[in-house]
Structures are given as structure tokens and as C-alpha cells.
Short mmCIF file of C-alpha atoms and ligand atoms in Angstrom, two decimals:
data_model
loop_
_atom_site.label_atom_id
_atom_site.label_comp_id
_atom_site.label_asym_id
_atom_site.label_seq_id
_atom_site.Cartn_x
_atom_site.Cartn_y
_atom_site.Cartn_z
CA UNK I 1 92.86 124.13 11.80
CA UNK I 2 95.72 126.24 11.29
CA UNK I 3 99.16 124.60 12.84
CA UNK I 4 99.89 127.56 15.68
CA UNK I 5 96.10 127.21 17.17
CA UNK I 6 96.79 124.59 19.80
CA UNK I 7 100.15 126.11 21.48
CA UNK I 8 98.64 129.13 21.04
CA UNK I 9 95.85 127.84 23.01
CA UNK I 10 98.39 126.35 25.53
CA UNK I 11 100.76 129.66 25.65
CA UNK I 12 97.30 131.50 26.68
CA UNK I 13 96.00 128.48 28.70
CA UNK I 14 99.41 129.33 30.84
CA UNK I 15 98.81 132.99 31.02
CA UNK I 16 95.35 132.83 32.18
CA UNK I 17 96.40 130.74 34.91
CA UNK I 18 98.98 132.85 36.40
CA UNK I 19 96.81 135.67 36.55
CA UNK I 20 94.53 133.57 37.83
CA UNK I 21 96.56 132.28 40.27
CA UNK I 22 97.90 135.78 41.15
CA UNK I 23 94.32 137.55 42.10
CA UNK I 24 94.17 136.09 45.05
CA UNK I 25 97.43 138.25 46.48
CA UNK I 26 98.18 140.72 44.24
CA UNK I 27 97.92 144.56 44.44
CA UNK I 28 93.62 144.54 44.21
CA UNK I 29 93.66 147.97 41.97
CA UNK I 30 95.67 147.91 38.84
CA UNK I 31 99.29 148.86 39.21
CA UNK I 32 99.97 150.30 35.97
CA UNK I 33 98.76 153.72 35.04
CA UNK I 34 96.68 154.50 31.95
CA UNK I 35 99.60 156.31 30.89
CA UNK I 36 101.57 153.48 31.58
CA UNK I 37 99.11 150.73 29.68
CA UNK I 38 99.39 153.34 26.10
CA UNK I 39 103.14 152.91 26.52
CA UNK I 40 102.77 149.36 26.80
CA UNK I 41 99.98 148.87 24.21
CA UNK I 42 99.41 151.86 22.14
CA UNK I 43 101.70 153.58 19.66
CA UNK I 44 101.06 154.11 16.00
CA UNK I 45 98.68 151.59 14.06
CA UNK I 46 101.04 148.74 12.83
CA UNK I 47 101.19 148.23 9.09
CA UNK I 48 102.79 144.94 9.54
CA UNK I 49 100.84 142.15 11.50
CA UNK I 50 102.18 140.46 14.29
CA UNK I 51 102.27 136.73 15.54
CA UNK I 52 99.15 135.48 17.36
CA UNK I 53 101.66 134.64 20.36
CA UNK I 54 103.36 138.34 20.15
CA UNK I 55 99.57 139.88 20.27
CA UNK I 56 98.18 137.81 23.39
CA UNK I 57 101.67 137.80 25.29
CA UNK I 58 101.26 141.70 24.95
CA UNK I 59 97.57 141.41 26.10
CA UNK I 60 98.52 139.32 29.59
CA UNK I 61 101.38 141.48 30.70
CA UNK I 62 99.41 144.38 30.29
CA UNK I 63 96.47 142.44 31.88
CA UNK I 64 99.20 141.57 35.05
CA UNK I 65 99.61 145.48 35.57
CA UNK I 66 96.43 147.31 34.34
CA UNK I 67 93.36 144.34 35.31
CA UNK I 68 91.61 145.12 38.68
CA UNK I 69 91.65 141.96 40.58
CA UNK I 70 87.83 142.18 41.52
CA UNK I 71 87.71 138.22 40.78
CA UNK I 72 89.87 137.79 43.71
CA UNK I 73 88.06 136.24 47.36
CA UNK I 74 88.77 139.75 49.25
CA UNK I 75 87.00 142.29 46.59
CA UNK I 76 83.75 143.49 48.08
CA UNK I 77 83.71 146.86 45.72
CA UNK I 78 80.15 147.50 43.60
CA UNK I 79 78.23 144.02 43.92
CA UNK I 80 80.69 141.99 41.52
CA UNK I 81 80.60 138.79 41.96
CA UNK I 82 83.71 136.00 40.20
CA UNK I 83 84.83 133.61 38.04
CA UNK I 84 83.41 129.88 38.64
CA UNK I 85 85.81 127.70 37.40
CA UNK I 86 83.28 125.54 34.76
CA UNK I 87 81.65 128.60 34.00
CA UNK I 88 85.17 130.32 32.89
CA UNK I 89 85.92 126.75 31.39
CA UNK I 90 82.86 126.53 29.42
CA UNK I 91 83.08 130.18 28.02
CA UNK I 92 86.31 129.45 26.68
CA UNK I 93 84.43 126.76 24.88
CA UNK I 94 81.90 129.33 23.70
CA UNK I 95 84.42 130.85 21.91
CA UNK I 96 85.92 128.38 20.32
CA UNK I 97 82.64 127.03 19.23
CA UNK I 98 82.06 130.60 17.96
CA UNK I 99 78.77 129.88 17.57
CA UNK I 100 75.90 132.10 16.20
CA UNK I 101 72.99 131.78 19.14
CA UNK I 102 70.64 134.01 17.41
CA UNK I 103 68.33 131.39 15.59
CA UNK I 104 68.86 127.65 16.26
CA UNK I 105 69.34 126.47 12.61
CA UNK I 106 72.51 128.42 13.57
CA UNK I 107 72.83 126.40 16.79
CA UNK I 108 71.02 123.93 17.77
CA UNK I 109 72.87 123.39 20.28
CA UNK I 110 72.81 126.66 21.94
CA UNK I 111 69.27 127.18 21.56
CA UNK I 112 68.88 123.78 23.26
CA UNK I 113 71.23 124.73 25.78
CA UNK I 114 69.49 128.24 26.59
CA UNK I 115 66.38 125.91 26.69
CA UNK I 116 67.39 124.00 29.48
CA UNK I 117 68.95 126.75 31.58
CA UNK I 118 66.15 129.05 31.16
CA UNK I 119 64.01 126.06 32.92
CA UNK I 120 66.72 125.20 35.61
CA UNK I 121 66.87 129.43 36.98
CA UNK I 122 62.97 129.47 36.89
CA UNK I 123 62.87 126.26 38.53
CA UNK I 124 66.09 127.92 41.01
CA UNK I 125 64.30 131.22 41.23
CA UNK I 126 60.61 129.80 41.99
CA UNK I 127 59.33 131.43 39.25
CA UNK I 128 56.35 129.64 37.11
CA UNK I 129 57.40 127.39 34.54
CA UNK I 130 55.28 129.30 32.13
CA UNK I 131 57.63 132.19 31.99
CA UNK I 132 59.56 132.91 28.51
CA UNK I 133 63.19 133.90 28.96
CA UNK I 134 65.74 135.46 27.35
CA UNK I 135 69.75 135.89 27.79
CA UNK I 136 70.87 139.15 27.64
CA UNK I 137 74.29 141.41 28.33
CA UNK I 138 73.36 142.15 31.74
CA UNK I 139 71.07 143.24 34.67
CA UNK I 140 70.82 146.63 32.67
CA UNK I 141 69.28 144.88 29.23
CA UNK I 142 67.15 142.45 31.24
CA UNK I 143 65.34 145.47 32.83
CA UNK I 144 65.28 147.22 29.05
CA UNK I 145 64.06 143.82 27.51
CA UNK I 146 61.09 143.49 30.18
CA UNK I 147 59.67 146.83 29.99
CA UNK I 148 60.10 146.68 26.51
CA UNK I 149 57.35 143.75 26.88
CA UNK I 150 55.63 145.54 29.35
CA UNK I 151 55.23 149.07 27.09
CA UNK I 152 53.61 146.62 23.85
CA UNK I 153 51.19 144.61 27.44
CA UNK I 154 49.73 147.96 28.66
CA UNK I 155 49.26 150.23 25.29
CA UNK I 156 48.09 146.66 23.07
CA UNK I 157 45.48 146.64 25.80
CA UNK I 158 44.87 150.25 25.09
CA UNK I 159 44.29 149.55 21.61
CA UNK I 160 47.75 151.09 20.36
CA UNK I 161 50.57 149.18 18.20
CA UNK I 162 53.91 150.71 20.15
CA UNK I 163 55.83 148.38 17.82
CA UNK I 164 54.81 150.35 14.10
CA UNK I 165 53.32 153.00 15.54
CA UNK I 166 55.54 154.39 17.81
CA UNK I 167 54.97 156.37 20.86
CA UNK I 168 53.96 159.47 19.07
CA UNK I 169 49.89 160.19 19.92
CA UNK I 170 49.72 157.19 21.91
CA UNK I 171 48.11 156.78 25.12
CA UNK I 172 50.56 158.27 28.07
CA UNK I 173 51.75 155.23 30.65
CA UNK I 174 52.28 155.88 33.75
CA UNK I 175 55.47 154.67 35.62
CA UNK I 176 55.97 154.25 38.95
CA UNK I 177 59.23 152.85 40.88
CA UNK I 178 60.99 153.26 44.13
CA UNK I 179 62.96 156.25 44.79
CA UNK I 180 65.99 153.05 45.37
CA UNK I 181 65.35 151.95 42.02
CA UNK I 182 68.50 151.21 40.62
CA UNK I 183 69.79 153.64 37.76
CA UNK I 184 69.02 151.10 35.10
CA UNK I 185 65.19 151.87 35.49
CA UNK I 186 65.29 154.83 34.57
CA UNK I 187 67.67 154.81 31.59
CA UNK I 188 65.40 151.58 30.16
CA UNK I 189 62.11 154.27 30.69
CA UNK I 190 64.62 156.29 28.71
CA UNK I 191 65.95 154.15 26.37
CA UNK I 192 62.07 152.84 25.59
CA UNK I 193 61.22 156.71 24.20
CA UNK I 194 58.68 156.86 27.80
CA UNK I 195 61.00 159.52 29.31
CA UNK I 196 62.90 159.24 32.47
CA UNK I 197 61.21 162.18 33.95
CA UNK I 198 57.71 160.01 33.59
CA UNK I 199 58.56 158.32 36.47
CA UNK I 200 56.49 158.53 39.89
CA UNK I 201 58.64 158.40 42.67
CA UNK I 202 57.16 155.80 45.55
CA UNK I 203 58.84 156.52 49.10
CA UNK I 204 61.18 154.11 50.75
CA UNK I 205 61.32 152.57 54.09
CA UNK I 206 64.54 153.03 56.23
CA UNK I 207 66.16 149.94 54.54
CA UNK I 208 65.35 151.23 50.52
CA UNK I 209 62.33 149.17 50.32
CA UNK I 210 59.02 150.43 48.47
CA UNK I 211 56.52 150.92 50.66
CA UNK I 212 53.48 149.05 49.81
CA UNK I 213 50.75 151.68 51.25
CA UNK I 214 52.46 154.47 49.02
CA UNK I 215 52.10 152.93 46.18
CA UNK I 216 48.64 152.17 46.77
CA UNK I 217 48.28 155.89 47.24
CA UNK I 218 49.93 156.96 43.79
CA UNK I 219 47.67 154.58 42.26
CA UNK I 220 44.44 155.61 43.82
CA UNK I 221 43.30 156.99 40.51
CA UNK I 222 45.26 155.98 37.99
CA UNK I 223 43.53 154.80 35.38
CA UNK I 224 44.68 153.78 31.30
CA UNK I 225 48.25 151.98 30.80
CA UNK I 226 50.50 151.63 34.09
CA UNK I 227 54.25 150.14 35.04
CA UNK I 228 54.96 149.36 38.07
CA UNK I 229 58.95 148.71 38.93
CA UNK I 230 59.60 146.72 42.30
CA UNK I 231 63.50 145.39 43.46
CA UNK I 232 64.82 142.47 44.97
CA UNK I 233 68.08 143.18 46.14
CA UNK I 234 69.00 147.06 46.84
CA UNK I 235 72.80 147.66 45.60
CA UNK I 236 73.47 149.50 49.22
CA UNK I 237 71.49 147.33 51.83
CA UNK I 238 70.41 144.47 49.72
CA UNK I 239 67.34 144.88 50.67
CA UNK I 240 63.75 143.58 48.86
CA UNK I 241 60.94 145.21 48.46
CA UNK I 242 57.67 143.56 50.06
CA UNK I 243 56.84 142.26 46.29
CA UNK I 244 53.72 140.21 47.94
CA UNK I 245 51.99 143.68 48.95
CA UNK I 246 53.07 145.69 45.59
CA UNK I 247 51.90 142.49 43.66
CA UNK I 248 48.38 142.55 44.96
CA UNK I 249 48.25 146.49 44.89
CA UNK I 250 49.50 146.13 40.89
CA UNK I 251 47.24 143.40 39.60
CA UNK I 252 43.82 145.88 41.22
CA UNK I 253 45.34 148.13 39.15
CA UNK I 254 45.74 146.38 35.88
CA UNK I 255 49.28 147.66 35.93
CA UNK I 256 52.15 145.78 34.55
CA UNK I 257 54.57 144.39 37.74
CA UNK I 258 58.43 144.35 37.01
CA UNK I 259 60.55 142.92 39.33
CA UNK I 260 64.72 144.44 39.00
CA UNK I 261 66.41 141.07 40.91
CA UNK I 262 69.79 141.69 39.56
CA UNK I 263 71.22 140.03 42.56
CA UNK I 264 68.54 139.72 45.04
CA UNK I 265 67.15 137.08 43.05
CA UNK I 266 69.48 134.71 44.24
CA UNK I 267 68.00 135.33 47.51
CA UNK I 268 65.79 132.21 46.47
CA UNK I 269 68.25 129.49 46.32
CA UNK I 270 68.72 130.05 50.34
CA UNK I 271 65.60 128.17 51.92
CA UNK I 272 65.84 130.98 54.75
CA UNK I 273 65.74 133.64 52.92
CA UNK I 274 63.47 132.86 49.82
CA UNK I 275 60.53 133.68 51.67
CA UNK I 276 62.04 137.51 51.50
CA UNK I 277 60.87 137.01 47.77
CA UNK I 278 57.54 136.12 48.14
CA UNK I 279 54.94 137.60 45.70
CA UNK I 280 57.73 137.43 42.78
CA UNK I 281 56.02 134.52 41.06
CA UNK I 282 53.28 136.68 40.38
CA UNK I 283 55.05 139.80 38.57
CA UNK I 284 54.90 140.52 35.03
CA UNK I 285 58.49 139.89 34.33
CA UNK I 286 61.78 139.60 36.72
CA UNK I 287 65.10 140.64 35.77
CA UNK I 288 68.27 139.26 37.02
CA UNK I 289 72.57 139.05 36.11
CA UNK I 290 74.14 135.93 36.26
CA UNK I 291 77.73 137.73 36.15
CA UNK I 292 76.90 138.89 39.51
CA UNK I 293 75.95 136.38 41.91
CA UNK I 294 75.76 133.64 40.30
CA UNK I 295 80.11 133.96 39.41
CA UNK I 296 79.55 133.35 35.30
CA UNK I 297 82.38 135.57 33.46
CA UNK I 298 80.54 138.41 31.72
CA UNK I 299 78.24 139.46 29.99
CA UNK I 300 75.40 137.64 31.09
CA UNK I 301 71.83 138.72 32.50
CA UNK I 302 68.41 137.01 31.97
CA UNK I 303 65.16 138.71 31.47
CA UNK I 304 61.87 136.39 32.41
CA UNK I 305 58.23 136.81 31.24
CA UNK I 306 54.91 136.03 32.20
CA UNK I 307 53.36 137.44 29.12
CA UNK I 308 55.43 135.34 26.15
CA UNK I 309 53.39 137.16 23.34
CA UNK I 310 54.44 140.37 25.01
CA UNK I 311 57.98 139.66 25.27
CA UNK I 312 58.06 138.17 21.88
CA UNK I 313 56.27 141.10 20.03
CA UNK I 314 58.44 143.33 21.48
CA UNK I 315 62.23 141.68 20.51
CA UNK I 316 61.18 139.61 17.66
CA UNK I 317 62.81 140.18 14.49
CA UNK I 318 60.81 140.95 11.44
CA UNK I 319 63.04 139.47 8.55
CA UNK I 320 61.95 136.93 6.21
CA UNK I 321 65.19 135.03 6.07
CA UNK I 322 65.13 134.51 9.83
CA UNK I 323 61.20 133.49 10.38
CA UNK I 324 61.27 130.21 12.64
CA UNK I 325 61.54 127.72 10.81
CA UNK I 326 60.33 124.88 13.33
CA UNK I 327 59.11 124.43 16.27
CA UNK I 328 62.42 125.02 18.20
CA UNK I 329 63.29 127.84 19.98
CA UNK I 330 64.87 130.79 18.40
CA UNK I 331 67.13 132.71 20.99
CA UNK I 332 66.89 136.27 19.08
CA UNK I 333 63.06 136.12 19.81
CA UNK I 334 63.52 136.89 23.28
CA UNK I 335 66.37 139.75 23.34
CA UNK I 336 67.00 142.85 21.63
CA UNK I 337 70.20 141.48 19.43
CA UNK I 338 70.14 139.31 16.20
CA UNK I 339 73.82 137.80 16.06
CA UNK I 340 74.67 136.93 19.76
CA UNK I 341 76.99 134.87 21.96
CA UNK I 342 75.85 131.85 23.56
CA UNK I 343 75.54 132.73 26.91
CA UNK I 344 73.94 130.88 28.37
CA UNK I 345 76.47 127.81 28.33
CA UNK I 346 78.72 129.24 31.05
CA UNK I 347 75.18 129.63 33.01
CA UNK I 348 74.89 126.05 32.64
CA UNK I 349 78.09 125.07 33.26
CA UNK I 350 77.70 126.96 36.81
CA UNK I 351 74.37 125.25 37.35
CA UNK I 352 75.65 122.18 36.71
CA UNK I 353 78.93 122.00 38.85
CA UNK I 354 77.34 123.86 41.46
CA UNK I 355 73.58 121.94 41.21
CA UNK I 356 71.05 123.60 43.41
CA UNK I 357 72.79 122.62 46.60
CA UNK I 358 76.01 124.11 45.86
CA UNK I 359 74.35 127.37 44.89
CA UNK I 360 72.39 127.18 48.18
CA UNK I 361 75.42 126.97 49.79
CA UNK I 362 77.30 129.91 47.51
CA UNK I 363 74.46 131.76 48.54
CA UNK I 364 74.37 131.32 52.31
CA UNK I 365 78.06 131.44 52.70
CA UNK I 366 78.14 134.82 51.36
CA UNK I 367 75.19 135.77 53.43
CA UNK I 368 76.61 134.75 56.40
CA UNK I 369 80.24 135.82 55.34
CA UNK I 370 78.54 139.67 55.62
CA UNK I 371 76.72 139.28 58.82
CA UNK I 372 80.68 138.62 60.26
CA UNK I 373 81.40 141.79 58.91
CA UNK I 374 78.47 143.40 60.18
CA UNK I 375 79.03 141.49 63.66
CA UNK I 376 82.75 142.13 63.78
CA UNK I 377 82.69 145.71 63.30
CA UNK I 378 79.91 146.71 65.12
CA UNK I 379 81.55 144.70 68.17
CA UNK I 380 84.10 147.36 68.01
CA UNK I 381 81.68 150.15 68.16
CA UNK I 382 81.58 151.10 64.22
CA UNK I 383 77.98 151.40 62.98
CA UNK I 384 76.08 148.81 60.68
CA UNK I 385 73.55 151.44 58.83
CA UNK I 386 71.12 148.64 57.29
CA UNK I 387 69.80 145.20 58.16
CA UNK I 388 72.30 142.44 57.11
CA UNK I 389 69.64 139.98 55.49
CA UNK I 390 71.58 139.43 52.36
CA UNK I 391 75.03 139.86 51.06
CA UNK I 392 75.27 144.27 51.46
CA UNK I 393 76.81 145.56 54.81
CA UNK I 394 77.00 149.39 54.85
CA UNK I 395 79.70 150.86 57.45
CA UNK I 396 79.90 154.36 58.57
CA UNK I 397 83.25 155.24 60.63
CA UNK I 398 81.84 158.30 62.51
CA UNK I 399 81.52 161.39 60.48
CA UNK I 400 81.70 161.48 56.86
CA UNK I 401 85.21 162.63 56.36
CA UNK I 402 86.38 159.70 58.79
CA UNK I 403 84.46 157.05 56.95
CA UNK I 404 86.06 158.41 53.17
CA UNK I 405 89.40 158.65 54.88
CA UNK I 406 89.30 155.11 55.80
CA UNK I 407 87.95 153.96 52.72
CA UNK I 408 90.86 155.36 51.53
CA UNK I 409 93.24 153.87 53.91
CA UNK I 410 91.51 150.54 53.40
CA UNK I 411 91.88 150.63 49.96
CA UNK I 412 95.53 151.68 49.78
CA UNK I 413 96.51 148.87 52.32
CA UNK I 414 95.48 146.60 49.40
CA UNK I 415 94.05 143.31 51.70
CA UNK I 416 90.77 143.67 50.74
CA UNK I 417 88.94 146.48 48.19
CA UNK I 418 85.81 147.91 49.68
CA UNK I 419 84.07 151.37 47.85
CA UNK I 420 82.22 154.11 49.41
CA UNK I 421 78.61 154.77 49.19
CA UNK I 422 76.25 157.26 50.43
CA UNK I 423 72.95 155.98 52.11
CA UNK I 424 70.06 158.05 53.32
CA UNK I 425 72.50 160.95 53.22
CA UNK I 426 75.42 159.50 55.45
CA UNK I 427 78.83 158.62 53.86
CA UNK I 428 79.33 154.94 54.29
CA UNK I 429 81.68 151.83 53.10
CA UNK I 430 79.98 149.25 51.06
CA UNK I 431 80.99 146.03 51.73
CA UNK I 432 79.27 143.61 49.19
CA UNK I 433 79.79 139.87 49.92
CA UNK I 434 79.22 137.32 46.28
CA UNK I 435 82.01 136.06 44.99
CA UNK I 436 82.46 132.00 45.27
CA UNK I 437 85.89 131.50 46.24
CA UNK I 438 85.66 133.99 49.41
CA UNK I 439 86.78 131.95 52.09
CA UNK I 440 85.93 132.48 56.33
CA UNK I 441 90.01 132.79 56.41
CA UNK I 442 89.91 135.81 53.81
CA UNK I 443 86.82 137.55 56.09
CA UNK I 444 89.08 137.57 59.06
CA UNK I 445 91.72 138.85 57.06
CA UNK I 446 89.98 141.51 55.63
CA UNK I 447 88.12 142.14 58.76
CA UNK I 448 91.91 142.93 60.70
CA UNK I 449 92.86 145.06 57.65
CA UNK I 450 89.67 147.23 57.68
CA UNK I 451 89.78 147.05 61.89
CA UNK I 452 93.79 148.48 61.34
CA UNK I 453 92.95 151.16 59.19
CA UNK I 454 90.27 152.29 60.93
CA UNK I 455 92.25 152.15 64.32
CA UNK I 456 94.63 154.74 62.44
CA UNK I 457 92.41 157.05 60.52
CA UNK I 458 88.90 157.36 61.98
CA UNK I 459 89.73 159.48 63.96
C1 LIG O 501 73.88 145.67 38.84
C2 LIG O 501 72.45 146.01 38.86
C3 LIG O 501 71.78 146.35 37.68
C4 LIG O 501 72.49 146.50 36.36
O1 LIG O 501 73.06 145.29 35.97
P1 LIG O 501 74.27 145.22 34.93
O2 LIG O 501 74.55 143.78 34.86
O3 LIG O 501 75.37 146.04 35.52
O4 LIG O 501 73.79 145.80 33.64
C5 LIG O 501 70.43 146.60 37.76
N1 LIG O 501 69.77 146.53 38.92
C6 LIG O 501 70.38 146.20 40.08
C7 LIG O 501 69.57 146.13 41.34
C8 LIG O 501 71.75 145.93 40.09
O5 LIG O 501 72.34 145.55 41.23
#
């Protein structure tokens, strides 16, 4: 080991702690301008190398001025999530281990590791322990990686080899998907060479949620290779789609069922609220981020399978040098990369400190944490614009230039950070509830900082 690695490690060790410590009461939104961070760490290439120290005491007092603190308890912006503390721990390890977790002759321990977890969040999730799995970058690849299985399931059945053929001359498939369907959808359909524009739009209840007896419609019909993309967890309401009733009305069609639970997932760690999920252990394949709810430090989504020859034909590597070897797992099988990081051990590391009960608990908390919100402002006569069943409470202020302008005024106070949305045409503040150290105390706060501005500009 080279003599400056461990106070190097304890200089950083330091610096990571005071901006850890800071997030909770610092400026949320960075306080340095772009401008400002190319002064700071810009300038002409150096010829001349610096010492490690120099280079990462640079890095943290930029990271003091020009980080958002969307870690911190009172960030409800986008649907985020934190920073558990043996997760963040344990990726620290990951890269000092620097290990490869693309084939386990590279790591056995990794692959054993993603082994293990992958059973513990089917087990978590209630999905069959016949599902394959695979660890991706995020919510974004676990959606690409499933319907990457799902385009070799329904064209293999129609006789076609998507994998050396291509999609040129082969059978059309027909995609259908929510008109809530998260962005991601449709870029994967992209990304996959099927065409965003192939997608069949299925109308939405007043919540975002499929419904059921449309789809049935569309497919009334449809015959030869068919997707069908369901959510658990819309980004504005958090609502689920009713996956029981899509289920049912995929499988009579033959179609392929993918379930996008990027955060709704988590929904089934709360014994109240797993039945919102019912139906999900049938789909075809369910994707879901750990770096949102679950508080692991990205980049870290999972992609789960019913069909493991599916998933497998469609991510698996063709090189000779990397053919299994064994009967172990080899990560890469499972995800569209060949070198990777491992992880999944920050994944486990959350699973294990929190167990089941403390992510019950994470889970609920949060839940309940946004029906306050909810409760709180609509005491006061503000309007609540979805069902608070999860962790997504949608606020409109009266008309939309009163709701922006206190979105503004909220954010510039700097208690809490809250974004601005617009659902079923009406300007609204997103307030999205899922980061573990959010305490009851930092609710009220936030609640009296949001109540303030709104008392001065909603009107
Ligand atoms: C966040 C999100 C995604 C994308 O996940 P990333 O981790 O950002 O790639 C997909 N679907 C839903 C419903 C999401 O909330």
C-alpha cells in the first residue's frame, strides 16, 4: 500500500463528515455558481500532478459550495431519497475493494453477495423466488434491461432471433403503457430499436393509474407479439396501477407484463399498503431503484425476471474468455455492462442494518410523514390534488402563477426544497417524502416554512 493511503483516507474520512454533518442546515441549493465552481476547479490542464490530499481537499470545498444538499431530512424535490449510513459505509468499502463484479472468478464475493440480496428484495418485495435479477445503474436501466428480456420472450415465441437478427423484417410488437408512464418507458422502447412512437397510449384514472377496462379494449384484437408496461408508484401522486386487473387482462393476451416500481415497490415492505401491489407477483419482470427509497448512495437499480432464459439471452455476453465457468452466478449475465461495480453491497448493507422491520418502518414513516403534509395544508384551506396513499403529496396554492410563486418563495427561504410539477394540467408543488433521516420535528418545520411563504405570496 502506498504510505499516504491511510491519512489520505482519514483527511477525506474528515471531509465527508462535515459535509455530512452540514446537510442537515445548510443553504439546500448549491451556493456557488457554475461560474464560480470553474474558478474554483477549472483552469488550464495541469502538466504537473498534484498531491492526492491537494486534489480531494479541492474536491470537498467545492463540494461545500456547489453540492445540492438533497441528502438532507427537509429535501422533498424529484423522489430522491438519502444516504443510509451502512449503505454509504459499505460503498466506501466497494471502492476500496475495487472489485470487478462482472463474472465471479473476478469476485466471488460480490457475486455471492448480489446472490443473497437479490433473494432478500424478492423475498422484501413478495415477488416469487423463481425470479432472476440483476443490479443495474438505476430505475431507468432496470426498465431497459426488462424489456430487453421481454422483446427476445414475445418475437422467440414468434419464431424470430431479435438477438442476431435484429429488428429488421421481424414481426412488429405491439406496446402498450399508461399515458403516466414514466419517461424511462419510452426511451427503453427507444433505446431497444421498437420506436417510441410504437407505443399505445392506455387512459388514466384521476390519480395516474391505468385503467384496467382500457386496456382490455386496446387489446381486443391484438394478436402476434405484445408488451404491456404497468407502474407502481406514479412520480406525481405515487399512485399504482391496479396490476391484479392488467395482470389477468395481459396473460389472455399472451402479452409480456412489465411492472416500472422504481419507488412504489417499496410499497410492499408496509403490511398496509402491500396489498396496493397485488397482482405484481405475476408480471413478467418488475423494475425498481434502490437509490431512491431504499437510501443506498447511487447508482443502484434492480431489474427482476420471471422468464430467466429471457433475461439471460438478452444481456448475456457472447465471449469465449468469459463463458461461466461453474455453476456460480455470473453478475454480467443479468445486465447490459461487462466490467461493473458491485452494487449490490451497499444494498445489503441497508438490508441488513435496517432488516425487514426497519424498512417497514422507513417506509411507513415516510408515508405517514406526507399524509401530515397533506393534512396540515389542506387544514389551512390549500388543496391536496391526489390521494396521499404513499410518499407523493401534490399542492396547488390557488391559480397557477400563485402556486410557482410560492414554490419559489419556498425554495428561496431555504428550510425545506420542494419542486413544481404539473398534474392533469394544474400547476402544483411536489412534495415527495423518502429519505431515512426525515424526522416528525423537520415536517413541522418545513410545514411552518411552506405555511409562511404561502401566507406571503399566494396571493
Ligand atoms: C425515477 C424513476 C425512474 C427512473 O429511475 P432512475 O433511477 O432515475 O434511472 C423510472 N420510473 C419511475 C416510476 C421513477 O420514479
Amino acid at each position: 500500500m502506498h504510505e499516504k493511503i491511510p491519512s489520505l483516507l482519514a483527511s477525506v474520512q474528515k471531509q465527508a463528515s462535515s459535509w455530512l454533518e452540514s446537510v442537515g442546515n445548510r443553504p439546500i441549493p448549491a451556493t456557488a455558481s457554475a461560474e464560480e465552481l470553474r474558478q474554483t476547479l477549472g483552469g488550464p490542464f495541469p502538466q504537473e500532478g498534484s498531491d492526492p490530499e491537494t486534489v480531494t481537499g479541492i474536491l470537498a470545498r467545492a463540494g461545500m459550495e456547489g453540492n445540492v444538499a438533497s441528502t438532507g431530512p427537509r429535501y422533498f424535490g424529484f423522489v430522491v431519497g438519502g444516504n443510509l449510513p451502512a449503505a454509504l459505509a459499505a460503498d466506501w468499502l466497494v471502492s476500496a475493494w475495487d472489485q470487478n463484479a462482472g463474472i465471479y472468478v473476478l469476485s466471488p464475493l460480490v457475486s455471492v453477495i448480489e446472490q443473497i440480496t437479490g433473494a432478500w428484495l424478492r423475498e422484501l418485495a413478495g415477488l416469487p423466488a423463481s425470479m432472476s435479477f440483476g443490479f443495474v445503474t438505476g430505475g431507468h436501466m432496470a426498465n431497459f434491461t426488462a424489456l430487453a428480456a421481454a422483446r427476445h420472450r414475445v418475437l422467440h415465441d414468434a419464431g424470430w432471433d431479435v438477438e442476431e437478427d435484429g429488428l429488421l423484417g421481424a414481426p412488429p410488437i405491439q406496446v402498450f403503457a399508461s399515458e403516466e408512464a414514466h419517461y424511462t418507458i419510452s426511451t427503453s422502447v427507444r433505446f431497444l430499436g421498437m420506436g417510441a412512437n410504437r407505443i399505445r397510449r392506455i387512459a388514466t384514472d384521476s390519480q395516474g393509474r391505468m385503467s384496467a377496462p382500457a386496456l382490455a379494449a386496446a387489446l381486443r384484437g391484438i394478436a402476434g407479439p405484445c408488451i404491456v408496461c404497468a407502474q407502481a408508484g406514479n412520480v406525481n401522486t405515487g399512485a399504482i396501477d391496479p396490476l391484479s386487473e392488467i395482470v389477468e387482462c395481459a396473460k389472455n393476451h399472451g402479452a409480456w407484463l412489465h411492472v416500472d416500481g422504481a419507488f412504489g415497490l417499496w410499497a410492499a415492505a408496509s403490511p398496509e399498503r402491500a396489498s396496493l401491489l397485488r397482482g405484481i407477483e405475476k408480471a413478467d419482470s418488475v423494475a425498481t431503484d434502490a437509490h431512491k427509497w431504499l437510501n443506498v448512495p447511487y447508482d443502484c437499480g434492480i431489474t427482476f425476471c420471471a422468464d430467466e432464459a429471457a433475461h439471460r439471452s438478452a444481456m448475456s455476453l457472447p465471449a469465449a474468455y468469459i463463458l461461466s465457468t461453474g455453476s456460480e452466478r455470473d453478475p454480467h449475465e443479468f445486465v447490459p455492462e461487462e466490467s461493473r461495480r458491485a452494487r449490490a453491497v451497499p444494498v445489503y448493507a441497508a438490508l441488513r442494518s435496517l432488516g425487514r422491520k426497519g424498512i417497514t418502518e422507513l417506509v411507513e414513516r415516510n408515508c405517514r410523514q406526507a399524509r401530515r403534509f397533506a393534512d396540515a395544508l389542506a387544514g389551512v384551506g390549500y388543496e391536496v390534488l391526489n390521494d396521499v396513499e404513499l410518499n407523493q403529496v401534490l399542492i396547488s396554492f390557488g391559480s397557477a402563477e400563485q402556486t410557482q410563486r410560492t414554490i419559489t418563495a419556498i425554495q428561496e427561504d431555504g428550510t425545506c426544497w420542494c419542486g413544481g410539477t404539473v398534474w392533469k394540467g394544474r400547476t402544483a408543488m411536489r412534495i415527495s417524502v423518502c429519505n431515512w433521516s426525515t424526522t416528525d420535528a423537520d415536517v413541522e418545520q418545513s410545514i411552518e416554512a411552506i405555511l409562511r411563504a404561502a401566507s406571503e405570496h399566494a396571493h
